[in-house]
Amino acid sequence: MSGPEGERAEFLRDALAGLTAPEKSLPGKYLWDEAGSGLFDRICGHADYYPMREESALLPRAAAEVAARLGPGATVIEFGSGASRKIRTLLDALARPAAYVAIDISRDYLAAAVARLAPDYPDVEMLWSCADYTKPVRLPVTLEGRSVLGFYPGTSIGNFTPAEATAFLDRARATLGPSLFLVGVDATWDREALQGAYAGSDGLMAAFHLNLLARLRRELDTDIDPGNFRHEVRLCPDPERVEAHLVARAAATYRLGDRPLTFAAGESIRTDTSHKYTPDAFRRLAAAGGWEAAGFWQDPLGRYNLHLLRA
Ligand SMILES: C[S@@+](CC[C@H](N)C(=O)[O-])C[C@H]1O[C@@H](n2cnc3c(N)ncnc32)[C@H](O)[C@@H]1O
């Protein structure tokens, strides 16, 4: 089964598996429907959300150097392109870029973002693919003979476990072929900054995570009540990561399809994880995925890193 019915069946399978496990969780990729993408865009504009600020400040420096290395006519493939804003810095720096391919799981948001971008870059071929990059991705373009740059900003690599991140990097190498890959990686372990970014933003982060339960109700046959849950952020060591949880305020039994979902008071659903990597830890991860270090940019406080990798 493929198309919307196949996607719904997969969502139901994943939700059932996650919500009936001894430690409940939902895959973070389901946070990204149109409502989730819109909420995240508002989070990015909030002063608390330092990854956006740090990465945007570093990008012009990295873009100039990447442009010099790639030369004219490059094709840029972005994984998890979201609002397709940061790509403007790269497209502006590159010499006569040939094409931009935006890959994202949030279909309507993706299509609208590329439609907004295209008129400003009439000489760049604009393509998009709604795909789940936790699986092999088929591109709408042949890369053979092209100069290729992969782009994976937003510290989304941290949403994978280290083993999953290595597998993603390995798949990306297979997709991109001989290429450079610019990846944004958060290294922050400053509790105040993390609490601000992951729990603050004036309640937008809570709304972003609670939207996942609202999405369950919109798309699947369930009576789960988002009002019975509150958002909580947990800073976990070894490996250093921030976990987002939705915690049940009161004990309750809900239904998903014909299966019961029972919650004790205080029991939680993990909805996302953000792993943090020192520069060396990330280089080791990249090497395990078949990439060597080719460039590095860091903010003055050493909190956020842009890594340029070579396949
Ligand atoms: C943290 S946002 C980053 C957005 C943008 N690249 C930026 O840096 O501002 C993550 C993006 O990745 C997309 N995404 C999340 N999981 C995905 C998956 N499994 N496959 C494809 N896209 C995914 C989301 O829809 C979202 O647009």
mmCIF file of C-alpha atoms and ligand atoms in Angstrom:
data_model
loop_
_atom_site.group_PDB
_atom_site.id
_atom_site.type_symbol
_atom_site.label_atom_id
_atom_site.label_comp_id
_atom_site.label_asym_id
_atom_site.label_seq_id
_atom_site.Cartn_x
_atom_site.Cartn_y
_atom_site.Cartn_z
ATOM 1 C CA MET A 1 0.000 0.000 0.000
ATOM 2 C CA SER A 2 1.450 3.414 -0.908
ATOM 3 C CA GLY A 3 0.199 7.040 -0.943
ATOM 4 C CA PRO A 4 -1.881 8.609 1.858
ATOM 5 C CA GLU A 5 -3.459 5.251 2.889
ATOM 6 C CA GLY A 6 -0.027 3.636 3.194
ATOM 7 C CA GLU A 7 1.231 6.614 5.199
ATOM 8 C CA ARG A 8 -1.780 6.429 7.529
ATOM 9 C CA ALA A 9 -1.308 2.678 8.044
ATOM 10 C CA GLU A 10 2.355 3.269 8.910
ATOM 11 C CA PHE A 11 1.425 6.082 11.324
ATOM 12 C CA LEU A 12 -1.086 3.768 13.051
ATOM 13 C CA ARG A 13 1.471 0.936 13.258
ATOM 14 C CA ASP A 14 4.157 3.235 14.706
ATOM 15 C CA ALA A 15 1.726 4.884 17.155
ATOM 16 C CA LEU A 16 0.452 1.523 18.414
ATOM 17 C CA ALA A 17 3.975 0.163 18.835
ATOM 18 C CA GLY A 18 5.134 3.318 20.665
ATOM 19 C CA LEU A 19 2.095 3.805 22.901
ATOM 20 C CA THR A 20 1.822 0.188 24.051
ATOM 21 C CA ALA A 21 5.555 -0.192 24.841
ATOM 22 C CA PRO A 22 6.663 -0.280 28.513
ATOM 23 C CA GLU A 23 8.303 3.169 28.033
ATOM 24 C CA LYS A 24 5.930 5.071 25.781
ATOM 25 C CA SER A 25 7.221 7.119 22.834
ATOM 26 C CA LEU A 26 6.187 8.388 19.420
ATOM 27 C CA PRO A 27 8.642 8.834 16.520
ATOM 28 C CA GLY A 28 9.639 12.509 16.269
ATOM 29 C CA LYS A 29 9.062 12.545 12.517
ATOM 30 C CA TYR A 30 5.286 12.678 13.180
ATOM 31 C CA LEU A 31 5.668 16.095 14.829
ATOM 32 C CA TRP A 32 5.930 17.502 11.323
ATOM 33 C CA ASP A 33 2.487 17.923 9.812
ATOM 34 C CA GLU A 34 1.482 21.338 8.464
ATOM 35 C CA ALA A 35 0.468 22.632 11.914
ATOM 36 C CA GLY A 36 3.728 21.352 13.469
ATOM 37 C CA SER A 37 5.848 22.956 10.741
ATOM 38 C CA GLY A 38 4.018 26.270 11.217
ATOM 39 C CA LEU A 39 4.580 26.172 14.982
ATOM 40 C CA PHE A 40 8.257 25.354 14.507
ATOM 41 C CA ASP A 41 8.641 28.321 12.181
ATOM 42 C CA ARG A 42 7.347 30.568 14.981
ATOM 43 C CA ILE A 43 9.768 28.913 17.453
ATOM 44 C CA CYS A 44 12.657 29.721 15.075
ATOM 45 C CA GLY A 45 11.729 33.406 15.274
ATOM 46 C CA HIS A 46 11.831 33.377 19.107
ATOM 47 C CA ALA A 47 14.886 34.727 20.945
ATOM 48 C CA ASP A 48 15.015 31.610 23.206
ATOM 49 C CA TYR A 49 15.668 29.276 20.291
ATOM 50 C CA TYR A 50 19.447 29.761 20.079
ATOM 51 C CA PRO A 51 20.187 27.025 17.429
ATOM 52 C CA MET A 52 18.480 29.141 14.767
ATOM 53 C CA ARG A 53 20.353 32.274 15.797
ATOM 54 C CA GLU A 54 23.765 30.608 16.108
ATOM 55 C CA GLU A 55 23.499 28.711 12.848
ATOM 56 C CA SER A 56 22.260 31.703 10.850
ATOM 57 C CA ALA A 57 25.206 33.749 12.137
ATOM 58 C CA LEU A 58 27.744 31.085 11.112
ATOM 59 C CA LEU A 59 26.270 30.289 7.726
ATOM 60 C CA PRO A 60 27.586 33.263 5.665
ATOM 61 C CA ARG A 61 31.202 32.399 6.586
ATOM 62 C CA ALA A 62 30.717 28.739 5.757
ATOM 63 C CA ALA A 63 28.820 29.553 2.549
ATOM 64 C CA ALA A 64 31.651 31.698 1.171
ATOM 65 C CA GLU A 65 34.217 28.952 1.711
ATOM 66 C CA VAL A 66 31.964 26.183 0.409
ATOM 67 C CA ALA A 67 31.260 28.294 -2.699
ATOM 68 C CA ALA A 68 34.987 28.683 -3.355
ATOM 69 C CA ARG A 69 35.495 24.917 -3.095
ATOM 70 C CA LEU A 70 32.503 23.884 -5.211
ATOM 71 C CA GLY A 71 32.926 26.277 -8.132
ATOM 72 C CA PRO A 72 30.075 27.179 -10.501
ATOM 73 C CA GLY A 73 27.016 25.111 -11.373
ATOM 74 C CA ALA A 74 26.495 23.182 -8.118
ATOM 75 C CA THR A 75 23.339 21.260 -7.242
ATOM 76 C CA VAL A 76 22.288 21.600 -3.592
ATOM 77 C CA ILE A 77 20.214 18.914 -1.865
ATOM 78 C CA GLU A 78 18.698 19.934 1.481
ATOM 79 C CA PHE A 79 17.451 17.316 3.951
ATOM 80 C CA GLY A 80 14.581 18.548 6.157
ATOM 81 C CA SER A 81 14.284 21.856 4.306
ATOM 82 C CA GLY A 82 11.353 23.238 6.354
ATOM 83 C CA ALA A 83 10.762 26.908 5.479
ATOM 84 C CA SER A 84 13.760 26.851 3.029
ATOM 85 C CA ARG A 85 15.151 30.069 4.517
ATOM 86 C CA LYS A 86 18.770 29.177 5.306
ATOM 87 C CA ILE A 87 19.259 27.892 1.771
ATOM 88 C CA ARG A 88 19.090 31.514 0.558
ATOM 89 C CA THR A 89 22.472 32.216 2.175
ATOM 90 C CA LEU A 90 24.002 29.297 0.270
ATOM 91 C CA LEU A 91 22.311 30.061 -3.053
ATOM 92 C CA ASP A 92 23.407 33.709 -2.753
ATOM 93 C CA ALA A 93 27.037 32.709 -2.102
ATOM 94 C CA LEU A 94 27.379 29.952 -4.735
ATOM 95 C CA ALA A 95 28.495 30.815 -8.280
ATOM 96 C CA ARG A 96 25.558 30.243 -10.650
ATOM 97 C CA PRO A 97 24.014 27.290 -8.744
ATOM 98 C CA ALA A 98 22.277 24.910 -11.159
ATOM 99 C CA ALA A 99 19.589 23.331 -8.979
ATOM 100 C CA TYR A 100 18.105 23.130 -5.506
ATOM 101 C CA VAL A 101 16.339 19.994 -4.270
ATOM 102 C CA ALA A 102 14.336 20.378 -1.046
ATOM 103 C CA ILE A 103 13.489 17.157 0.822
ATOM 104 C CA ASP A 104 10.974 17.209 3.665
ATOM 105 C CA ILE A 105 8.304 15.004 5.211
ATOM 106 C CA SER A 106 5.801 17.875 5.652
ATOM 107 C CA ARG A 107 4.286 17.910 2.151
ATOM 108 C CA ASP A 108 2.129 21.053 1.981
ATOM 109 C CA TYR A 109 4.606 23.134 3.930
ATOM 110 C CA LEU A 110 7.444 21.957 1.653
ATOM 111 C CA ALA A 111 5.585 22.751 -1.566
ATOM 112 C CA ALA A 112 4.655 26.244 -0.307
ATOM 113 C CA ALA A 113 8.225 26.976 0.870
ATOM 114 C CA VAL A 114 9.751 26.098 -2.515
ATOM 115 C CA ALA A 115 7.052 28.081 -4.331
ATOM 116 C CA ARG A 116 7.999 31.126 -2.213
ATOM 117 C CA LEU A 117 11.715 30.664 -2.954
ATOM 118 C CA ALA A 118 11.558 29.994 -6.694
ATOM 119 C CA PRO A 119 10.722 33.520 -7.995
ATOM 120 C CA ASP A 120 13.827 34.932 -6.275
ATOM 121 C CA TYR A 121 16.125 32.448 -8.072
ATOM 122 C CA PRO A 122 14.826 32.268 -11.665
ATOM 123 C CA ASP A 123 18.074 30.697 -12.966
ATOM 124 C CA VAL A 124 18.109 27.872 -10.405
ATOM 125 C CA GLU A 125 16.119 24.719 -11.157
ATOM 126 C CA MET A 126 13.817 24.295 -8.134
ATOM 127 C CA LEU A 127 12.771 20.747 -7.231
ATOM 128 C CA TRP A 128 11.228 19.148 -4.174
ATOM 129 C CA SER A 129 10.560 15.691 -2.905
ATOM 130 C CA CYS A 130 8.229 14.803 -0.048
ATOM 131 C CA ALA A 131 10.147 11.932 1.509
ATOM 132 C CA ASP A 132 11.039 10.381 4.850
ATOM 133 C CA TYR A 133 14.814 10.496 5.145
ATOM 134 C CA THR A 134 14.843 7.807 7.820
ATOM 135 C CA LYS A 135 14.546 5.575 4.726
ATOM 136 C CA PRO A 136 16.448 5.632 1.413
ATOM 137 C CA VAL A 137 15.422 8.755 -0.557
ATOM 138 C CA ARG A 138 14.863 8.781 -4.323
ATOM 139 C CA LEU A 139 15.816 12.175 -5.781
ATOM 140 C CA PRO A 140 13.879 13.871 -8.600
ATOM 141 C CA VAL A 141 17.195 14.535 -10.386
ATOM 142 C CA THR A 142 20.240 12.539 -11.555
ATOM 143 C CA LEU A 143 23.385 13.721 -9.844
ATOM 144 C CA GLU A 144 25.911 12.001 -12.099
ATOM 145 C CA GLY A 145 28.456 14.474 -13.475
ATOM 146 C CA ARG A 146 27.196 17.302 -11.234
ATOM 147 C CA SER A 147 29.030 19.141 -8.512
ATOM 148 C CA VAL A 148 26.926 18.274 -5.432
ATOM 149 C CA LEU A 149 26.465 19.862 -2.005
ATOM 150 C CA GLY A 150 24.289 18.210 0.646
ATOM 151 C CA PHE A 151 22.869 20.538 3.312
ATOM 152 C CA TYR A 152 21.440 19.352 6.647
ATOM 153 C CA PRO A 153 20.969 22.363 8.964
ATOM 154 C CA GLY A 154 18.916 22.903 12.092
ATOM 155 C CA THR A 155 20.818 20.303 14.198
ATOM 156 C CA SER A 156 18.241 17.742 13.023
ATOM 157 C CA ILE A 157 21.017 15.118 13.012
ATOM 158 C CA GLY A 158 20.660 15.247 16.824
ATOM 159 C CA ASN A 159 17.143 13.810 16.600
ATOM 160 C CA PHE A 160 18.644 10.442 15.695
ATOM 161 C CA THR A 161 20.341 8.160 18.205
ATOM 162 C CA PRO A 162 24.092 8.003 17.467
ATOM 163 C CA ALA A 163 23.624 4.637 15.686
ATOM 164 C CA GLU A 164 20.723 6.013 13.629
ATOM 165 C CA ALA A 165 22.761 9.138 12.808
ATOM 166 C CA THR A 166 25.580 6.983 11.433
ATOM 167 C CA ALA A 167 23.073 5.022 9.344
ATOM 168 C CA PHE A 168 21.545 8.304 8.064
ATOM 169 C CA LEU A 169 24.986 9.665 7.109
ATOM 170 C CA ASP A 170 25.741 6.410 5.308
ATOM 171 C CA ARG A 171 22.437 6.616 3.370
ATOM 172 C CA ALA A 172 23.029 10.304 2.578
ATOM 173 C CA ARG A 173 26.442 9.375 1.124
ATOM 174 C CA ALA A 174 24.771 6.775 -1.096
ATOM 175 C CA THR A 175 22.173 9.361 -2.205
ATOM 176 C CA LEU A 176 24.591 12.228 -2.802
ATOM 177 C CA GLY A 177 27.534 10.278 -4.276
ATOM 178 C CA PRO A 178 30.862 12.160 -4.521
ATOM 179 C CA SER A 179 29.947 15.391 -2.772
ATOM 180 C CA LEU A 180 30.416 17.835 0.067
ATOM 181 C CA PHE A 181 27.899 17.828 2.935
ATOM 182 C CA LEU A 182 27.317 20.805 5.247
ATOM 183 C CA VAL A 183 25.766 19.719 8.556
ATOM 184 C CA GLY A 184 24.647 21.894 11.505
ATOM 185 C CA VAL A 185 25.355 20.341 14.915
ATOM 186 C CA ASP A 186 24.505 21.667 18.368
ATOM 187 C CA ALA A 187 27.160 21.122 21.032
ATOM 188 C CA THR A 188 25.506 23.123 23.839
ATOM 189 C CA TRP A 189 25.291 21.678 27.349
ATOM 190 C CA ASP A 190 24.405 24.934 29.072
ATOM 191 C CA ARG A 191 21.330 24.054 31.121
ATOM 192 C CA GLU A 192 19.874 27.555 31.058
ATOM 193 C CA ALA A 193 20.196 27.862 27.268
ATOM 194 C CA LEU A 194 18.743 24.365 26.791
ATOM 195 C CA GLN A 195 15.790 25.014 29.118
ATOM 196 C CA GLY A 196 15.110 28.306 27.310
ATOM 197 C CA ALA A 197 15.243 26.750 23.846
ATOM 198 C CA TYR A 198 13.448 23.463 24.527
ATOM 199 C CA ALA A 199 10.941 24.490 27.193
ATOM 200 C CA GLY A 200 10.575 28.246 26.623
ATOM 201 C CA SER A 201 9.609 30.218 23.536
ATOM 202 C CA ASP A 202 6.434 31.392 25.315
ATOM 203 C CA GLY A 203 4.748 28.002 25.291
ATOM 204 C CA LEU A 204 5.317 27.429 21.572
ATOM 205 C CA MET A 205 7.457 24.339 22.238
ATOM 206 C CA ALA A 206 4.685 22.853 24.384
ATOM 207 C CA ALA A 207 2.160 23.574 21.620
ATOM 208 C CA PHE A 208 4.517 22.005 19.052
ATOM 209 C CA HIS A 209 4.712 18.723 20.996
ATOM 210 C CA LEU A 210 1.044 18.653 22.046
ATOM 211 C CA ASN A 211 0.135 19.042 18.371
ATOM 212 C CA LEU A 212 1.343 15.468 17.937
ATOM 213 C CA LEU A 213 -1.553 14.215 20.092
ATOM 214 C CA ALA A 214 -3.929 16.515 18.215
ATOM 215 C CA ARG A 215 -2.572 15.010 14.985
ATOM 216 C CA LEU A 216 -3.280 11.495 16.317
ATOM 217 C CA ARG A 217 -6.888 12.566 16.830
ATOM 218 C CA ARG A 218 -7.097 14.231 13.404
ATOM 219 C CA GLU A 219 -5.647 11.345 11.438
ATOM 220 C CA LEU A 220 -6.260 8.153 13.434
ATOM 221 C CA ASP A 221 -9.255 6.664 15.226
ATOM 222 C CA THR A 222 -8.462 7.601 18.847
ATOM 223 C CA ASP A 223 -9.983 9.431 21.808
ATOM 224 C CA ILE A 224 -6.671 10.392 23.434
ATOM 225 C CA ASP A 225 -7.112 13.780 25.142
ATOM 226 C CA PRO A 226 -4.248 16.284 24.602
ATOM 227 C CA GLY A 227 -5.674 18.326 27.513
ATOM 228 C CA ASN A 228 -4.608 15.572 29.946
ATOM 229 C CA PHE A 229 -0.927 16.023 29.050
ATOM 230 C CA ARG A 230 1.716 18.636 29.842
ATOM 231 C CA HIS A 231 5.019 19.176 28.061
ATOM 232 C CA GLU A 232 8.220 18.488 30.017
ATOM 233 C CA VAL A 233 11.878 18.739 29.034
ATOM 234 C CA ARG A 234 14.487 16.360 30.494
ATOM 235 C CA LEU A 235 18.241 16.908 30.278
ATOM 236 C CA CYS A 236 19.795 13.448 30.213
ATOM 237 C CA PRO A 237 23.503 12.599 30.457
ATOM 238 C CA ASP A 238 25.428 9.821 28.729
ATOM 239 C CA PRO A 239 24.986 10.444 25.909
ATOM 240 C CA GLU A 240 24.123 14.131 26.432
ATOM 241 C CA ARG A 241 20.650 14.767 25.077
ATOM 242 C CA VAL A 242 17.473 16.733 25.632
ATOM 243 C CA GLU A 243 14.289 14.677 25.686
ATOM 244 C CA ALA A 244 10.790 16.084 25.182
ATOM 245 C CA HIS A 245 7.997 14.281 27.036
ATOM 246 C CA LEU A 246 4.230 14.642 27.290
ATOM 247 C CA VAL A 247 3.285 13.704 30.848
ATOM 248 C CA ALA A 248 -0.216 12.486 31.793
ATOM 249 C CA ARG A 249 -1.776 14.731 34.460
ATOM 250 C CA ALA A 250 -4.222 12.006 35.577
ATOM 251 C CA ALA A 251 -4.561 8.255 35.072
ATOM 252 C CA ALA A 252 -6.661 7.489 32.024
ATOM 253 C CA THR A 253 -7.535 4.783 29.530
ATOM 254 C CA TYR A 254 -7.949 5.773 25.903
ATOM 255 C CA ARG A 255 -8.465 3.846 22.715
ATOM 256 C CA LEU A 256 -6.413 3.716 19.510
ATOM 257 C CA GLY A 257 -8.364 1.777 16.898
ATOM 258 C CA ASP A 258 -9.607 -1.198 18.911
ATOM 259 C CA ARG A 259 -6.617 -1.248 21.291
ATOM 260 C CA PRO A 260 -6.722 0.252 24.820
ATOM 261 C CA LEU A 261 -4.024 2.757 25.816
ATOM 262 C CA THR A 262 -3.591 3.010 29.566
ATOM 263 C CA PHE A 263 -1.745 5.822 31.335
ATOM 264 C CA ALA A 264 -0.846 6.094 35.011
ATOM 265 C CA ALA A 265 -0.769 9.623 36.439
ATOM 266 C CA GLY A 266 2.714 11.040 35.703
ATOM 267 C CA GLU A 267 3.457 8.497 32.974
ATOM 268 C CA SER A 268 4.994 10.069 29.888
ATOM 269 C CA ILE A 269 5.291 9.731 26.129
ATOM 270 C CA ARG A 270 8.718 10.674 24.739
ATOM 271 C CA THR A 271 8.073 12.729 21.615
ATOM 272 C CA ASP A 272 11.579 13.814 20.599
ATOM 273 C CA THR A 273 15.266 13.638 21.498
ATOM 274 C CA SER A 274 18.051 16.104 20.644
ATOM 275 C CA HIS A 275 21.551 14.664 21.025
ATOM 276 C CA LYS A 276 24.425 17.110 21.501
ATOM 277 C CA TYR A 277 27.846 16.409 19.986
ATOM 278 C CA THR A 278 31.267 17.915 20.662
ATOM 279 C CA PRO A 279 33.203 18.533 17.426
ATOM 280 C CA ASP A 280 35.304 15.381 17.911
ATOM 281 C CA ALA A 281 32.312 13.210 18.779
ATOM 282 C CA PHE A 282 30.542 14.346 15.613
ATOM 283 C CA ARG A 283 33.642 13.763 13.451
ATOM 284 C CA ARG A 284 33.779 10.182 14.753
ATOM 285 C CA LEU A 285 30.112 9.704 13.907
ATOM 286 C CA ALA A 286 30.652 11.143 10.411
ATOM 287 C CA ALA A 287 33.684 8.912 9.826
ATOM 288 C CA ALA A 288 31.607 5.858 10.743
ATOM 289 C CA GLY A 289 29.076 6.986 8.090
ATOM 290 C CA GLY A 290 31.809 7.287 5.432
ATOM 291 C CA TRP A 291 32.543 11.043 5.576
ATOM 292 C CA GLU A 292 35.808 12.837 6.300
ATOM 293 C CA ALA A 293 36.126 16.292 7.846
ATOM 294 C CA ALA A 294 36.613 19.033 5.226
ATOM 295 C CA GLY A 295 35.788 22.251 7.105
ATOM 296 C CA PHE A 296 34.546 23.550 10.447
ATOM 297 C CA TRP A 297 32.944 26.746 11.752
ATOM 298 C CA GLN A 298 32.052 27.485 15.367
ATOM 299 C CA ASP A 299 30.399 30.372 17.212
ATOM 300 C CA PRO A 300 32.629 32.323 19.656
ATOM 301 C CA LEU A 301 31.232 30.443 22.695
ATOM 302 C CA GLY A 302 31.717 27.031 21.061
ATOM 303 C CA ARG A 303 28.008 26.228 21.324
ATOM 304 C CA TYR A 304 27.069 25.509 17.735
ATOM 305 C CA ASN A 305 29.085 23.967 14.903
ATOM 306 C CA LEU A 306 28.863 23.738 11.158
ATOM 307 C CA HIS A 307 30.780 20.729 9.831
ATOM 308 C CA LEU A 308 31.724 20.393 6.180
ATOM 309 C CA LEU A 309 32.144 16.731 5.259
ATOM 310 C CA ARG A 310 33.563 15.110 2.131
ATOM 311 C CA ALA A 311 32.265 11.745 0.895
HETATM 312 C C1 LIG B 1 14.396 21.296 12.915
HETATM 313 S S1 LIG B 1 13.505 21.534 11.424
HETATM 314 C C2 LIG B 1 14.748 22.326 10.436
HETATM 315 C C3 LIG B 1 14.171 23.149 9.318
HETATM 316 C C4 LIG B 1 15.214 23.923 8.509
HETATM 317 N N1 LIG B 1 16.085 23.025 7.793
HETATM 318 C C5 LIG B 1 16.020 24.839 9.406
HETATM 319 O O1 LIG B 1 17.179 24.543 9.652
HETATM 320 O O2 LIG B 1 15.481 25.861 9.848
HETATM 321 C C6 LIG B 1 13.472 19.882 10.802
HETATM 322 C C7 LIG B 1 12.845 19.718 9.427
HETATM 323 O O3 LIG B 1 13.043 18.368 9.012
HETATM 324 C C8 LIG B 1 11.822 17.808 8.564
HETATM 325 N N2 LIG B 1 11.836 16.374 8.918
HETATM 326 C C9 LIG B 1 11.777 15.832 10.166
HETATM 327 N N3 LIG B 1 11.861 14.492 10.101
HETATM 328 C C10 LIG B 1 11.963 14.185 8.773
HETATM 329 C C11 LIG B 1 12.078 12.958 8.065
HETATM 330 N N4 LIG B 1 12.105 11.780 8.714
HETATM 331 N N5 LIG B 1 12.163 12.995 6.718
HETATM 332 C C12 LIG B 1 12.136 14.195 6.053
HETATM 333 N N6 LIG B 1 12.029 15.385 6.679
HETATM 334 C C13 LIG B 1 11.947 15.386 8.021
HETATM 335 C C14 LIG B 1 10.738 18.580 9.267
HETATM 336 O O4 LIG B 1 9.526 18.574 8.566
HETATM 337 C C15 LIG B 1 11.360 19.977 9.393
HETATM 338 O O5 LIG B 1 11.026 20.784 8.295
#
